[in-house]
GROMACS .gro file of N, CA and C in nm:
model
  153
    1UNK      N    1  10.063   9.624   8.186
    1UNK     CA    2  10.087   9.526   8.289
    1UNK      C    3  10.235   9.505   8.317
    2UNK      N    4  10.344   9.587   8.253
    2UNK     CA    5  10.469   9.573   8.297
    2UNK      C    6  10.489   9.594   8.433
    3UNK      N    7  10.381   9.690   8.480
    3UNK     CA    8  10.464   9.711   8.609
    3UNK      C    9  10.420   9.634   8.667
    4UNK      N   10  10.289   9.538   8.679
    4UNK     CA   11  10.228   9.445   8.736
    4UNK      C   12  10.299   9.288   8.740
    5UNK      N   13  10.384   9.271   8.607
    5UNK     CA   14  10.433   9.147   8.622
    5UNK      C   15  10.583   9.144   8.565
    6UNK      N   16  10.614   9.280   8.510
    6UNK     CA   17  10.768   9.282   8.536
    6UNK      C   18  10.809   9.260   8.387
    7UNK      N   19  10.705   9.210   8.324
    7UNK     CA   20  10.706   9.232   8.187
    7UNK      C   21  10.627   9.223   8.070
    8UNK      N   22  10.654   9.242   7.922
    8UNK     CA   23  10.559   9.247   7.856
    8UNK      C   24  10.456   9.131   7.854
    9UNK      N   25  10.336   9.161   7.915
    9UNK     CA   26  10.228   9.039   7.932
    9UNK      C   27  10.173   8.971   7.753
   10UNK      N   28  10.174   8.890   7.750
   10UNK     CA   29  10.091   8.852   7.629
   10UNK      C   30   9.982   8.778   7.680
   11UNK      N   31   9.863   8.886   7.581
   11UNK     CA   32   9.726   8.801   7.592
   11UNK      C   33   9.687   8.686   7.557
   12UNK      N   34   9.785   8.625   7.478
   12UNK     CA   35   9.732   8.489   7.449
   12UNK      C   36   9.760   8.388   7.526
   13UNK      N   37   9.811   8.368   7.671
   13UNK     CA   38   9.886   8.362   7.798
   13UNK      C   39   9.740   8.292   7.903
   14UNK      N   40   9.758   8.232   7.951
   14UNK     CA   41   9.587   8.247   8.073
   14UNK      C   42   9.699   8.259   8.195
   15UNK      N   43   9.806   8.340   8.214
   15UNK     CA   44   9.841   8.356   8.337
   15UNK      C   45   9.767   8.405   8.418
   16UNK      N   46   9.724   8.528   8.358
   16UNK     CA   47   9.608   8.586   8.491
   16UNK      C   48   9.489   8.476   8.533
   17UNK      N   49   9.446   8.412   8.430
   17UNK     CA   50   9.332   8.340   8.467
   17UNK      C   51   9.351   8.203   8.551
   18UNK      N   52   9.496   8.195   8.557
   18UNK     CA   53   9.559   8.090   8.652
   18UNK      C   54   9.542   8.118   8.805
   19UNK      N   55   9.632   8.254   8.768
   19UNK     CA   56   9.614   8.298   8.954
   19UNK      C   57   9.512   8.369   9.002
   20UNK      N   58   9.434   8.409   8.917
   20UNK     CA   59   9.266   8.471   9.007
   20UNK      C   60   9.206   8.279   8.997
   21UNK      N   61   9.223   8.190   8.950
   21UNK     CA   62   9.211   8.060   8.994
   21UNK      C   63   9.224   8.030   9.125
   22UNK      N   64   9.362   8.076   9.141
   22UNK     CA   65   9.452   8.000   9.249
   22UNK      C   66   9.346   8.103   9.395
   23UNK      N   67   9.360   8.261   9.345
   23UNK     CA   68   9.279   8.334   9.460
   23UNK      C   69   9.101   8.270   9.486
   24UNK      N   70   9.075   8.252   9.391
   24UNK     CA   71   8.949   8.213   9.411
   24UNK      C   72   8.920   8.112   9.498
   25UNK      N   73   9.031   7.985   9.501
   25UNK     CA   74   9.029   7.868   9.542
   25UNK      C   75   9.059   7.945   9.734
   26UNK      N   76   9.166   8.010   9.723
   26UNK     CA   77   9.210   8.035   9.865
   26UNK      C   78   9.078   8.088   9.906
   27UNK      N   79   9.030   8.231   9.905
   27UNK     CA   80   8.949   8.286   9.932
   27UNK      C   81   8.776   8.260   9.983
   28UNK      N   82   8.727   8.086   9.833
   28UNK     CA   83   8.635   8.053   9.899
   28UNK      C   84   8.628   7.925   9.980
   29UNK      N   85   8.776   7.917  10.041
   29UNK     CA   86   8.749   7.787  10.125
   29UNK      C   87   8.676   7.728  10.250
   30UNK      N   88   8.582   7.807  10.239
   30UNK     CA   89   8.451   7.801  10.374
   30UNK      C   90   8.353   7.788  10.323
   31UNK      N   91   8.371   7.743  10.150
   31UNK     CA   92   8.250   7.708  10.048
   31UNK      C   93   8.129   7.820  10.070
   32UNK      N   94   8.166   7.935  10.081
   32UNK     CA   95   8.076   8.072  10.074
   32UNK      C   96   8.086   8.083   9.905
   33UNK      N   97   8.002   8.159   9.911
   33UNK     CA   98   8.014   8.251   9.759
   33UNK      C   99   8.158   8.276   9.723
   34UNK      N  100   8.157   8.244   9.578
   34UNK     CA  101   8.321   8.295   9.511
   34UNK      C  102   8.303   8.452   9.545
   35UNK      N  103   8.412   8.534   9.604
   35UNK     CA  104   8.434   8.687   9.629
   35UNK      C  105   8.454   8.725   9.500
   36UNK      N  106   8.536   8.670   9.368
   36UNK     CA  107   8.592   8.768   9.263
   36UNK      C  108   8.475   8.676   9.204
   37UNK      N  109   8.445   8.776   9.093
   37UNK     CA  110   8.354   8.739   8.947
   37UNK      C  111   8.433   8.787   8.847
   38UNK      N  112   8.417   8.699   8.740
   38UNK     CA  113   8.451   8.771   8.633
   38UNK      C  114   8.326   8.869   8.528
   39UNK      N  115   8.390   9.001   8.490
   39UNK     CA  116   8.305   9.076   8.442
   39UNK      C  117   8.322   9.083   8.301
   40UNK      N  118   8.244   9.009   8.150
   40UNK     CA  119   8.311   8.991   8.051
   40UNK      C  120   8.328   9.145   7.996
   41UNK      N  121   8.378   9.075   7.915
   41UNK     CA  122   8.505   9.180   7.829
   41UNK      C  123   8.596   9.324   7.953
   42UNK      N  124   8.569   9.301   8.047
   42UNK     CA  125   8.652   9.398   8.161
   42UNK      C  126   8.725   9.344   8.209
   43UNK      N  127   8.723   9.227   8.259
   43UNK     CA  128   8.808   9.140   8.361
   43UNK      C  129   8.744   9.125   8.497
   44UNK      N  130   8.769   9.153   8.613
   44UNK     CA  131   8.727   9.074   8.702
   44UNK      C  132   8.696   9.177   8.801
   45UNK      N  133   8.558   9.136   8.952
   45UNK     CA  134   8.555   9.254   9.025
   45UNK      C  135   8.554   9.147   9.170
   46UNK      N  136   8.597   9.212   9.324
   46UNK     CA  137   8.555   9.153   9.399
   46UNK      C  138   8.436   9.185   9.455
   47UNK      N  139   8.361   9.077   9.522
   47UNK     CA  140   8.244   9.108   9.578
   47UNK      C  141   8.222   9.096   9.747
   48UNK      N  142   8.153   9.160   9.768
   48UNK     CA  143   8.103   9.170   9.912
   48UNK      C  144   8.037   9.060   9.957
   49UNK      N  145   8.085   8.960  10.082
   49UNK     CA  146   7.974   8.842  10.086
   49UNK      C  147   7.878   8.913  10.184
   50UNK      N  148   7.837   9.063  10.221
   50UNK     CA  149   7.692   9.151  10.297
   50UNK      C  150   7.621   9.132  10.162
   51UNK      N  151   7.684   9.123  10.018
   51UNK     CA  152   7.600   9.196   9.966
   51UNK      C  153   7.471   9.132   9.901
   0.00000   0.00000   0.00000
């Protein structure tokens, strides 16, 4: 994830889980289905609202 955030990420951190927060919030503001899920132990996928 260096190149993703510029530096060494530590997992014990919920940064990521902050800002797929923050996307989630933008994304379902028409109160549709959340687009991202989280997929355990993988991390996260987006979804199709056809699907």
């Amino acid at each position: 994830l260096n190149a993703v955030w510029g530096y060494d990420y530590d997992p014990g951190t919920n940064v990521l889980e902050v800002y797929v927060g923050y996307l989630r919030r933008k994304l379902s503001a028409n109160d549709g289905p959340a687009p991202i899920q989280t997929v355990r132990s993988a991390g996260y996928r987006l979804v199709s609202s056809d699907a």
